[in-house]
Amino acid sequence: MSGTEKQSFLFRENYDHLDSGIDYLIENEIFSTTETTKSYEDLREAFNSYLSLSCTCENRVCSTKACLHGGNYTKSSTSPAELVLNQSRKNQEIIYECSQFCKCLENCENRLVQFGPRDHLEIRDFASQKGHGLFTKFPIPAGAFICEYAGELLTKSEAIRRDSQQNPMKYLICLNEISSDGGKHQTFVDPIRRGNIGRYLNHSCNPNCEILSVRIDNIIPKLGIFAKKDIFPDEELTFDYGANTSESTFGEKICLCGSENCRKFLPNTCF
Ligand SMILES: C[S@@+](CC[C@H](N)C(=O)[O-])C[C@H]1O[C@@H](n2cnc3c(N)ncnc32)[C@H](O)[C@@H]1O
């Protein structure tokens, strides 16, 4: 899949949408509105602020727990040129990558998501109610980064408003993070009109990918999609839409994932 080349500070991207009515975003952006509420101002402020916590590693490793952020990634045993999730990392759910504020080099082993999606992904049409899906043309090792789930960042009230709209397909994701003191932090991302290649991942009750929170230099997490297992060429990439919550509820839309443990209906967005 190749399209117009788009560029962020750190990477170029050649993916594009098949539907020209959808804008391609390579990273999250704040939704625009004329109504400025306190929660909208808070979201803007968070989006524009920097997380300047820096590591002091003087080499390019940053792959051990000695690094303030590090130990998240390690070289894949099957594909040594690739960094994959380190299964013994400090925090299983939240990843902090090194950033421009760190003392380490730009090619340290704790930077992955910031360089953008992997190559050789392809959008394919199911010609069914499932619509399109995302496939890989090449093998992907377990733990590898696929792409970000990027779109418009919403306030909670805007997310609830959009969730109540009748759309044939829903793209809104609510990422729930629980802090060590039990507080809940929520991030709402909606790529329905503006988003990246991540918006094409369908749900499966037996998925081969998962979403993890990844922070680079901003308090608002990126939704990083990683392989949960080794994935073969021509496999569809999927994640469990209900995995990020302990209180999954299900809607009325029939799940067509086809897995043996299918729960029959798609999970609702859980606020
Ligand atoms: C994030 S979008 C995924 C991409 C979408 N299939 C497309 O064509 O753009 C989520 C929507 O895809 C459809 N979908 C995803 N997984 C599905 C599944 N397992 N069974 C049926 N429909 C699914 C549902 O309509 C859902 O609201």
Short mmCIF file of N, CA and C in Angstrom, two decimals, residues 63-242:
data_model
loop_
_atom_site.label_atom_id
_atom_site.label_comp_id
_atom_site.label_asym_id
_atom_site.label_seq_id
_atom_site.Cartn_x
_atom_site.Cartn_y
_atom_site.Cartn_z
N SER A 63 18.75 -0.78 27.42
CA SER A 63 17.91 -1.97 27.33
C SER A 63 17.83 -2.70 28.67
N THR A 64 18.43 -2.11 29.70
CA THR A 64 18.38 -2.77 31.00
C THR A 64 17.54 -1.95 31.96
N LYS A 65 17.24 -2.58 33.09
CA LYS A 65 16.41 -1.87 34.07
C LYS A 65 17.18 -0.72 34.73
N ALA A 66 18.49 -0.63 34.47
CA ALA A 66 19.26 0.47 35.04
C ALA A 66 18.88 1.80 34.39
N CYS A 67 18.38 1.75 33.18
CA CYS A 67 17.93 2.98 32.49
C CYS A 67 16.59 3.39 33.10
N LEU A 68 16.46 4.70 33.32
CA LEU A 68 15.22 5.22 33.93
C LEU A 68 13.97 4.76 33.18
N HIS A 69 14.06 4.73 31.83
CA HIS A 69 12.91 4.30 31.03
C HIS A 69 13.04 2.87 30.55
N GLY A 70 14.25 2.39 30.53
CA GLY A 70 14.62 1.24 29.70
C GLY A 70 14.11 -0.12 30.11
N GLY A 71 14.64 -1.12 29.40
CA GLY A 71 14.23 -2.50 29.65
C GLY A 71 12.93 -2.85 28.96
N ASN A 72 12.40 -1.95 28.13
CA ASN A 72 11.13 -2.24 27.46
C ASN A 72 11.28 -3.16 26.27
N TYR A 73 12.39 -3.00 25.55
CA TYR A 73 12.57 -3.75 24.31
C TYR A 73 13.86 -4.55 24.36
N THR A 74 13.88 -5.59 23.53
CA THR A 74 15.08 -6.42 23.43
C THR A 74 15.16 -6.91 21.99
N LYS A 75 16.34 -7.41 21.58
CA LYS A 75 16.44 -7.90 20.20
C LYS A 75 15.65 -9.20 20.06
N SER A 76 14.92 -9.33 18.97
CA SER A 76 14.13 -10.55 18.75
C SER A 76 15.06 -11.73 18.55
N SER A 77 14.72 -12.89 19.12
CA SER A 77 15.59 -14.06 18.94
C SER A 77 15.45 -14.63 17.53
N THR A 78 14.28 -14.41 16.90
CA THR A 78 14.09 -14.98 15.56
C THR A 78 14.43 -13.98 14.45
N SER A 79 14.43 -12.70 14.79
CA SER A 79 14.68 -11.68 13.78
C SER A 79 15.55 -10.60 14.42
N PRO A 80 16.86 -10.90 14.63
CA PRO A 80 17.73 -10.09 15.48
C PRO A 80 17.86 -8.61 15.10
N ALA A 81 17.46 -8.26 13.88
CA ALA A 81 17.56 -6.84 13.50
C ALA A 81 16.43 -6.03 14.12
N GLU A 82 15.47 -6.72 14.69
CA GLU A 82 14.25 -6.08 15.20
C GLU A 82 14.20 -6.00 16.71
N LEU A 83 13.70 -4.89 17.22
CA LEU A 83 13.42 -4.80 18.66
C LEU A 83 11.99 -5.30 18.90
N VAL A 84 11.83 -6.07 19.97
CA VAL A 84 10.50 -6.55 20.34
C VAL A 84 10.30 -6.30 21.83
N LEU A 85 9.08 -6.45 22.31
CA LEU A 85 8.81 -6.23 23.73
C LEU A 85 9.63 -7.18 24.58
N ASN A 86 10.22 -6.66 25.64
CA ASN A 86 10.95 -7.49 26.58
C ASN A 86 9.93 -8.04 27.58
N GLN A 87 9.76 -9.33 27.59
CA GLN A 87 8.69 -9.91 28.43
C GLN A 87 8.94 -9.69 29.92
N SER A 88 10.21 -9.41 30.30
CA SER A 88 10.46 -9.17 31.73
C SER A 88 10.59 -7.68 32.03
N ARG A 89 9.95 -6.83 31.22
CA ARG A 89 10.06 -5.39 31.46
C ARG A 89 9.39 -5.00 32.77
N LYS A 90 9.85 -3.85 33.30
CA LYS A 90 9.41 -3.36 34.62
C LYS A 90 7.89 -3.28 34.71
N ASN A 91 7.30 -2.54 33.80
CA ASN A 91 5.86 -2.32 33.86
C ASN A 91 5.24 -2.95 32.62
N GLN A 92 4.40 -3.95 32.83
CA GLN A 92 3.88 -4.72 31.71
C GLN A 92 2.91 -3.92 30.85
N GLU A 93 2.29 -2.89 31.41
CA GLU A 93 1.24 -2.19 30.67
C GLU A 93 1.65 -0.85 30.08
N ILE A 94 2.60 -0.17 30.75
CA ILE A 94 2.94 1.18 30.30
C ILE A 94 4.40 1.26 29.92
N ILE A 95 4.65 1.82 28.75
CA ILE A 95 6.02 1.91 28.25
C ILE A 95 6.42 3.39 28.18
N TYR A 96 7.59 3.70 28.68
CA TYR A 96 8.18 5.03 28.48
C TYR A 96 9.38 4.84 27.57
N GLU A 97 9.38 5.53 26.43
CA GLU A 97 10.55 5.46 25.55
C GLU A 97 11.49 6.61 25.88
N CYS A 98 12.74 6.48 25.49
CA CYS A 98 13.69 7.59 25.64
C CYS A 98 13.32 8.67 24.61
N SER A 99 13.71 9.90 24.88
CA SER A 99 13.30 11.00 24.00
C SER A 99 14.46 11.96 23.80
N GLN A 100 14.15 13.10 23.17
CA GLN A 100 15.18 14.11 22.92
C GLN A 100 15.76 14.69 24.20
N PHE A 101 15.10 14.46 25.33
CA PHE A 101 15.59 14.99 26.61
C PHE A 101 16.63 14.07 27.26
N CYS A 102 16.76 12.85 26.72
CA CYS A 102 17.66 11.88 27.34
C CYS A 102 19.10 12.08 26.89
N LYS A 103 20.01 11.51 27.71
CA LYS A 103 21.43 11.66 27.39
C LYS A 103 21.90 10.61 26.38
N CYS A 104 21.10 9.56 26.20
CA CYS A 104 21.49 8.45 25.32
C CYS A 104 21.45 8.89 23.84
N LEU A 105 21.89 7.99 22.97
CA LEU A 105 21.90 8.32 21.54
C LEU A 105 20.54 8.04 20.91
N GLU A 106 20.34 8.65 19.73
CA GLU A 106 19.03 8.51 19.07
C GLU A 106 18.72 7.09 18.63
N ASN A 107 19.76 6.24 18.56
CA ASN A 107 19.48 4.85 18.17
C ASN A 107 19.58 3.92 19.37
N CYS A 108 19.27 4.41 20.57
CA CYS A 108 19.31 3.54 21.75
C CYS A 108 18.20 2.50 21.63
N GLU A 109 18.29 1.45 22.44
CA GLU A 109 17.36 0.33 22.29
C GLU A 109 16.03 0.55 23.00
N ASN A 110 15.79 1.79 23.44
CA ASN A 110 14.50 2.07 24.07
C ASN A 110 13.67 3.05 23.23
N ARG A 111 13.82 2.95 21.92
CA ARG A 111 13.06 3.81 21.01
C ARG A 111 12.55 2.93 19.87
N LEU A 112 11.25 2.88 19.71
CA LEU A 112 10.69 2.02 18.69
C LEU A 112 9.43 2.65 18.09
N VAL A 113 8.43 2.87 18.92
CA VAL A 113 7.15 3.41 18.46
C VAL A 113 7.36 4.79 17.81
N GLN A 114 8.31 5.55 18.33
CA GLN A 114 8.54 6.91 17.83
C GLN A 114 9.02 6.94 16.38
N PHE A 115 9.47 5.77 15.85
CA PHE A 115 9.93 5.75 14.46
C PHE A 115 8.84 5.33 13.47
N GLY A 116 7.62 5.14 13.96
CA GLY A 116 6.50 4.92 13.04
C GLY A 116 6.22 3.46 12.73
N PRO A 117 5.19 3.22 11.91
CA PRO A 117 4.71 1.86 11.67
C PRO A 117 5.69 1.00 10.88
N ARG A 118 5.51 -0.31 10.99
CA ARG A 118 6.36 -1.20 10.21
C ARG A 118 5.90 -1.18 8.75
N ASP A 119 6.78 -1.66 7.87
CA ASP A 119 6.45 -1.75 6.45
C ASP A 119 5.64 -3.02 6.17
N HIS A 120 5.17 -3.13 4.95
CA HIS A 120 4.54 -4.34 4.42
C HIS A 120 3.20 -4.67 5.07
N LEU A 121 2.48 -3.63 5.50
CA LEU A 121 1.11 -3.84 5.94
C LEU A 121 0.20 -3.54 4.75
N GLU A 122 -0.97 -4.16 4.73
CA GLU A 122 -1.87 -3.95 3.59
C GLU A 122 -3.33 -3.97 4.04
N ILE A 123 -4.08 -3.00 3.54
CA ILE A 123 -5.53 -2.97 3.82
C ILE A 123 -6.21 -3.86 2.79
N ARG A 124 -7.06 -4.79 3.27
CA ARG A 124 -7.80 -5.64 2.32
C ARG A 124 -9.28 -5.58 2.64
N ASP A 125 -10.07 -5.80 1.61
CA ASP A 125 -11.53 -5.69 1.73
C ASP A 125 -12.13 -7.09 1.94
N PHE A 126 -12.92 -7.25 3.01
CA PHE A 126 -13.56 -8.54 3.25
C PHE A 126 -14.83 -8.72 2.41
N ALA A 127 -15.29 -7.60 1.83
CA ALA A 127 -16.55 -7.62 1.09
C ALA A 127 -17.65 -8.27 1.93
N SER A 128 -17.67 -7.95 3.22
CA SER A 128 -18.71 -8.44 4.12
C SER A 128 -18.96 -7.32 5.13
N GLN A 129 -19.78 -7.62 6.14
CA GLN A 129 -20.07 -6.58 7.14
C GLN A 129 -18.83 -6.16 7.93
N LYS A 130 -17.80 -6.98 7.85
CA LYS A 130 -16.56 -6.65 8.57
C LYS A 130 -15.82 -5.49 7.87
N GLY A 131 -16.17 -5.20 6.64
CA GLY A 131 -15.52 -4.09 5.93
C GLY A 131 -14.10 -4.44 5.55
N HIS A 132 -13.18 -3.52 5.85
CA HIS A 132 -11.76 -3.77 5.55
C HIS A 132 -11.04 -4.32 6.77
N GLY A 133 -9.87 -4.88 6.54
CA GLY A 133 -9.03 -5.35 7.64
C GLY A 133 -7.57 -5.09 7.29
N LEU A 134 -6.70 -5.21 8.28
CA LEU A 134 -5.27 -4.97 8.04
C LEU A 134 -4.52 -6.30 8.05
N PHE A 135 -3.69 -6.49 7.05
CA PHE A 135 -2.94 -7.75 6.88
C PHE A 135 -1.45 -7.44 6.80
N THR A 136 -0.64 -8.49 7.04
CA THR A 136 0.80 -8.33 6.85
C THR A 136 1.24 -9.18 5.66
N LYS A 137 2.15 -8.61 4.86
CA LYS A 137 2.65 -9.39 3.71
C LYS A 137 3.90 -10.19 4.11
N PHE A 138 4.48 -9.83 5.27
CA PHE A 138 5.72 -10.49 5.72
C PHE A 138 5.52 -11.05 7.13
N PRO A 139 6.37 -12.01 7.58
CA PRO A 139 6.24 -12.51 8.94
C PRO A 139 6.54 -11.41 9.97
N ILE A 140 5.90 -11.49 11.12
CA ILE A 140 6.13 -10.52 12.21
C ILE A 140 6.44 -11.32 13.47
N PRO A 141 7.59 -11.04 14.11
CA PRO A 141 7.90 -11.79 15.34
C PRO A 141 7.05 -11.33 16.53
N ALA A 142 6.82 -12.23 17.47
CA ALA A 142 6.08 -11.90 18.70
C ALA A 142 6.72 -10.69 19.37
N GLY A 143 5.91 -9.77 19.83
CA GLY A 143 6.41 -8.59 20.55
C GLY A 143 6.77 -7.43 19.67
N ALA A 144 6.72 -7.61 18.34
CA ALA A 144 7.13 -6.53 17.44
C ALA A 144 6.07 -5.43 17.40
N PHE A 145 6.52 -4.21 17.10
CA PHE A 145 5.60 -3.08 16.97
C PHE A 145 4.98 -3.11 15.58
N ILE A 146 3.66 -2.92 15.54
CA ILE A 146 2.95 -2.91 14.24
C ILE A 146 2.76 -1.45 13.80
N CYS A 147 1.98 -0.72 14.56
CA CYS A 147 1.69 0.68 14.24
C CYS A 147 0.96 1.28 15.43
N GLU A 148 0.82 2.60 15.36
CA GLU A 148 0.04 3.27 16.39
C GLU A 148 -1.44 3.24 15.98
N TYR A 149 -2.32 3.31 16.95
CA TYR A 149 -3.74 3.53 16.65
C TYR A 149 -3.93 5.03 16.83
N ALA A 150 -3.81 5.78 15.73
CA ALA A 150 -3.79 7.25 15.85
C ALA A 150 -5.06 7.85 15.26
N GLY A 151 -5.48 8.93 15.86
CA GLY A 151 -6.67 9.63 15.37
C GLY A 151 -6.86 10.92 16.13
N GLU A 152 -8.11 11.36 16.20
CA GLU A 152 -8.40 12.58 16.95
C GLU A 152 -8.47 12.25 18.44
N LEU A 153 -7.80 13.06 19.24
CA LEU A 153 -7.87 12.93 20.71
C LEU A 153 -9.10 13.70 21.17
N LEU A 154 -9.94 13.04 21.96
CA LEU A 154 -11.20 13.65 22.37
C LEU A 154 -11.26 13.86 23.87
N THR A 155 -12.11 14.80 24.28
CA THR A 155 -12.48 14.89 25.70
C THR A 155 -13.49 13.78 25.95
N LYS A 156 -13.72 13.46 27.24
CA LYS A 156 -14.67 12.40 27.56
C LYS A 156 -16.07 12.74 27.05
N SER A 157 -16.48 14.02 27.20
CA SER A 157 -17.85 14.36 26.78
C SER A 157 -18.00 14.22 25.26
N GLU A 158 -16.97 14.58 24.52
CA GLU A 158 -17.04 14.43 23.06
C GLU A 158 -17.03 12.94 22.69
N ALA A 159 -16.27 12.14 23.44
CA ALA A 159 -16.23 10.69 23.17
C ALA A 159 -17.61 10.07 23.41
N ILE A 160 -18.26 10.47 24.50
CA ILE A 160 -19.59 9.92 24.80
C ILE A 160 -20.59 10.38 23.73
N ARG A 161 -20.46 11.64 23.30
CA ARG A 161 -21.37 12.15 22.26
C ARG A 161 -21.19 11.34 20.96
N ARG A 162 -19.93 11.13 20.56
CA ARG A 162 -19.70 10.40 19.31
C ARG A 162 -20.11 8.94 19.43
N ASP A 163 -19.91 8.36 20.63
CA ASP A 163 -20.24 6.95 20.82
C ASP A 163 -21.74 6.70 20.67
N SER A 164 -22.53 7.74 20.98
CA SER A 164 -23.98 7.56 20.92
C SER A 164 -24.51 7.73 19.49
N GLN A 165 -23.65 8.17 18.57
CA GLN A 165 -24.11 8.36 17.18
C GLN A 165 -24.22 7.02 16.48
N GLN A 166 -25.17 6.92 15.58
CA GLN A 166 -25.37 5.67 14.83
C GLN A 166 -24.44 5.66 13.62
N ASN A 167 -23.35 4.95 13.70
CA ASN A 167 -22.47 4.80 12.56
C ASN A 167 -22.38 3.32 12.23
N PRO A 168 -22.31 2.97 10.95
CA PRO A 168 -22.21 1.54 10.62
C PRO A 168 -20.95 0.91 11.23
N MET A 169 -19.89 1.71 11.35
CA MET A 169 -18.66 1.20 11.97
C MET A 169 -18.18 2.19 13.01
N LYS A 170 -17.65 1.64 14.10
CA LYS A 170 -17.13 2.50 15.17
C LYS A 170 -15.62 2.38 15.24
N TYR A 171 -14.98 3.49 15.51
CA TYR A 171 -13.51 3.51 15.55
C TYR A 171 -12.98 4.02 16.89
N LEU A 172 -13.86 4.55 17.72
CA LEU A 172 -13.45 5.17 18.98
C LEU A 172 -12.87 4.13 19.95
N ILE A 173 -11.72 4.47 20.52
CA ILE A 173 -11.13 3.61 21.55
C ILE A 173 -10.93 4.42 22.81
N CYS A 174 -11.27 3.81 23.93
CA CYS A 174 -10.99 4.42 25.23
C CYS A 174 -9.91 3.58 25.88
N LEU A 175 -8.75 4.17 26.10
CA LEU A 175 -7.66 3.45 26.76
C LEU A 175 -7.71 3.78 28.25
N ASN A 176 -7.88 2.77 29.07
CA ASN A 176 -7.94 2.96 30.53
C ASN A 176 -6.62 2.58 31.16
N GLU A 177 -6.06 3.49 31.96
CA GLU A 177 -4.84 3.16 32.71
C GLU A 177 -5.13 3.36 34.19
N ILE A 178 -4.70 2.43 35.01
CA ILE A 178 -4.89 2.55 36.45
C ILE A 178 -3.54 2.85 37.08
N SER A 179 -3.43 3.97 37.79
CA SER A 179 -2.14 4.33 38.39
C SER A 179 -1.92 3.56 39.69
N SER A 180 -0.70 3.67 40.23
CA SER A 180 -0.37 2.88 41.43
C SER A 180 -1.26 3.28 42.63
N ASP A 181 -1.79 4.53 42.62
CA ASP A 181 -2.67 4.91 43.74
C ASP A 181 -4.15 4.60 43.44
N GLY A 182 -4.40 3.83 42.36
CA GLY A 182 -5.76 3.40 42.04
C GLY A 182 -6.53 4.38 41.17
N GLY A 183 -5.93 5.53 40.83
CA GLY A 183 -6.61 6.52 39.98
C GLY A 183 -6.73 6.01 38.55
N LYS A 184 -7.82 6.45 37.88
CA LYS A 184 -8.04 6.00 36.49
C LYS A 184 -7.69 7.14 35.54
N HIS A 185 -6.87 6.84 34.53
CA HIS A 185 -6.53 7.83 33.52
C HIS A 185 -7.06 7.31 32.19
N GLN A 186 -7.87 8.14 31.52
CA GLN A 186 -8.47 7.67 30.27
C GLN A 186 -8.02 8.50 29.09
N THR A 187 -7.80 7.83 27.97
CA THR A 187 -7.42 8.51 26.72
C THR A 187 -8.41 8.06 25.64
N PHE A 188 -9.00 9.03 24.94
CA PHE A 188 -10.00 8.72 23.93
C PHE A 188 -9.44 9.07 22.55
N VAL A 189 -9.37 8.08 21.68
CA VAL A 189 -8.84 8.30 20.32
C VAL A 189 -9.89 7.84 19.31
N ASP A 190 -10.21 8.72 18.35
CA ASP A 190 -11.21 8.37 17.34
C ASP A 190 -10.68 8.65 15.94
N PRO A 191 -10.34 7.59 15.19
CA PRO A 191 -9.87 7.80 13.81
C PRO A 191 -10.99 7.66 12.76
N ILE A 192 -12.23 7.94 13.14
CA ILE A 192 -13.32 7.73 12.16
C ILE A 192 -13.18 8.61 10.93
N ARG A 193 -12.75 9.88 11.12
CA ARG A 193 -12.61 10.78 9.97
C ARG A 193 -11.16 11.12 9.67
N ARG A 194 -10.35 11.07 10.70
CA ARG A 194 -8.93 11.41 10.56
C ARG A 194 -8.15 10.38 11.36
N GLY A 195 -7.30 9.62 10.69
CA GLY A 195 -6.57 8.58 11.42
C GLY A 195 -5.51 7.94 10.56
N ASN A 196 -4.83 6.95 11.13
CA ASN A 196 -3.75 6.29 10.38
C ASN A 196 -4.15 4.87 10.00
N ILE A 197 -3.17 4.07 9.65
CA ILE A 197 -3.42 2.69 9.18
C ILE A 197 -3.99 1.80 10.30
N GLY A 198 -3.75 2.20 11.55
CA GLY A 198 -4.22 1.41 12.71
C GLY A 198 -5.73 1.28 12.76
N ARG A 199 -6.45 2.20 12.10
CA ARG A 199 -7.91 2.19 12.17
C ARG A 199 -8.52 0.97 11.48
N TYR A 200 -7.71 0.24 10.71
CA TYR A 200 -8.25 -0.91 9.97
C TYR A 200 -8.14 -2.23 10.75
N LEU A 201 -7.57 -2.21 11.94
CA LEU A 201 -7.48 -3.48 12.68
C LEU A 201 -8.86 -3.85 13.21
N ASN A 202 -9.31 -5.03 12.85
CA ASN A 202 -10.59 -5.54 13.33
C ASN A 202 -10.44 -6.19 14.69
N HIS A 203 -11.59 -6.48 15.30
CA HIS A 203 -11.61 -7.16 16.60
C HIS A 203 -11.51 -8.68 16.39
N SER A 204 -10.82 -9.36 17.32
CA SER A 204 -10.92 -10.82 17.39
C SER A 204 -10.96 -11.22 18.86
N CYS A 205 -11.73 -12.28 19.14
CA CYS A 205 -11.79 -12.81 20.51
C CYS A 205 -10.54 -13.66 20.78
N ASN A 206 -9.77 -13.97 19.75
CA ASN A 206 -8.49 -14.67 19.90
C ASN A 206 -7.46 -13.90 19.06
N PRO A 207 -7.07 -12.70 19.54
CA PRO A 207 -6.29 -11.78 18.70
C PRO A 207 -4.81 -12.15 18.60
N ASN A 208 -4.16 -11.63 17.56
CA ASN A 208 -2.71 -11.82 17.47
C ASN A 208 -1.95 -10.54 17.83
N CYS A 209 -2.67 -9.47 18.20
CA CYS A 209 -2.04 -8.21 18.60
C CYS A 209 -2.68 -7.69 19.88
N GLU A 210 -2.00 -6.73 20.51
CA GLU A 210 -2.54 -6.09 21.71
C GLU A 210 -2.18 -4.61 21.67
N ILE A 211 -2.94 -3.80 22.44
CA ILE A 211 -2.64 -2.37 22.51
C ILE A 211 -1.99 -2.05 23.85
N LEU A 212 -0.88 -1.32 23.81
CA LEU A 212 -0.21 -0.90 25.05
C LEU A 212 -0.02 0.61 25.03
N SER A 213 0.01 1.22 26.21
CA SER A 213 0.26 2.67 26.32
C SER A 213 1.75 2.93 26.15
N VAL A 214 2.05 3.87 25.29
CA VAL A 214 3.46 4.22 25.08
C VAL A 214 3.61 5.73 25.19
N ARG A 215 4.48 6.16 26.11
CA ARG A 215 4.74 7.60 26.24
C ARG A 215 6.15 7.90 25.78
N ILE A 216 6.28 8.99 25.03
CA ILE A 216 7.61 9.37 24.55
C ILE A 216 8.01 10.68 25.21
N ASP A 217 7.44 11.78 24.78
CA ASP A 217 7.78 13.04 25.46
C ASP A 217 6.51 13.78 25.87
N ASN A 218 5.42 13.06 25.93
CA ASN A 218 4.14 13.71 26.21
C ASN A 218 3.35 12.88 27.22
N ILE A 219 2.59 13.56 28.07
CA ILE A 219 1.81 12.87 29.10
C ILE A 219 0.68 12.02 28.49
N ILE A 220 0.21 12.44 27.31
CA ILE A 220 -0.87 11.67 26.66
C ILE A 220 -0.24 10.45 25.98
N PRO A 221 -0.71 9.24 26.35
CA PRO A 221 -0.06 8.06 25.76
C PRO A 221 -0.43 7.87 24.30
N LYS A 222 0.48 7.25 23.58
CA LYS A 222 0.17 6.75 22.23
C LYS A 222 -0.39 5.36 22.42
N LEU A 223 -1.29 4.93 21.54
CA LEU A 223 -1.84 3.58 21.62
C LEU A 223 -1.00 2.72 20.67
N GLY A 224 -0.07 1.98 21.24
CA GLY A 224 0.87 1.19 20.43
C GLY A 224 0.30 -0.22 20.22
N ILE A 225 0.26 -0.65 18.96
CA ILE A 225 -0.23 -2.01 18.67
C ILE A 225 0.99 -2.91 18.45
N PHE A 226 1.05 -3.98 19.25
CA PHE A 226 2.19 -4.92 19.21
C PHE A 226 1.69 -6.33 18.92
N ALA A 227 2.57 -7.14 18.31
CA ALA A 227 2.22 -8.55 18.04
C ALA A 227 2.25 -9.32 19.35
N LYS A 228 1.20 -10.10 19.61
CA LYS A 228 1.15 -10.93 20.83
C LYS A 228 1.83 -12.27 20.59
N LYS A 229 1.97 -12.66 19.32
CA LYS A 229 2.57 -13.94 18.98
C LYS A 229 3.25 -13.80 17.61
N ASP A 230 3.95 -14.84 17.17
CA ASP A 230 4.52 -14.80 15.82
C ASP A 230 3.37 -14.78 14.82
N ILE A 231 3.49 -13.91 13.83
CA ILE A 231 2.40 -13.77 12.84
C ILE A 231 2.97 -14.08 11.45
N PHE A 232 2.19 -14.83 10.67
CA PHE A 232 2.67 -15.31 9.37
C PHE A 232 2.18 -14.41 8.22
N PRO A 233 2.86 -14.44 7.08
CA PRO A 233 2.42 -13.62 5.95
C PRO A 233 0.96 -13.92 5.60
N ASP A 234 0.24 -12.90 5.22
CA ASP A 234 -1.17 -12.98 4.83
C ASP A 234 -2.12 -13.22 5.98
N GLU A 235 -1.62 -13.16 7.24
CA GLU A 235 -2.55 -13.23 8.38
C GLU A 235 -3.17 -11.85 8.60
N GLU A 236 -4.41 -11.86 9.03
CA GLU A 236 -5.05 -10.60 9.41
C GLU A 236 -4.54 -10.19 10.80
N LEU A 237 -4.34 -8.89 11.01
CA LEU A 237 -3.91 -8.38 12.32
C LEU A 237 -5.15 -7.94 13.09
N THR A 238 -5.28 -8.42 14.32
CA THR A 238 -6.49 -8.12 15.10
C THR A 238 -6.11 -7.86 16.56
N PHE A 239 -6.96 -7.14 17.27
CA PHE A 239 -6.81 -7.07 18.72
C PHE A 239 -8.18 -7.21 19.35
N ASP A 240 -8.21 -7.41 20.66
CA ASP A 240 -9.48 -7.60 21.38
C ASP A 240 -9.97 -6.22 21.80
N TYR A 241 -11.08 -5.76 21.24
CA TYR A 241 -11.58 -4.41 21.55
C TYR A 241 -11.98 -4.28 23.02
N GLY A 242 -12.16 -5.40 23.70
CA GLY A 242 -12.60 -5.34 25.10
C GLY A 242 -11.48 -5.64 26.08
#
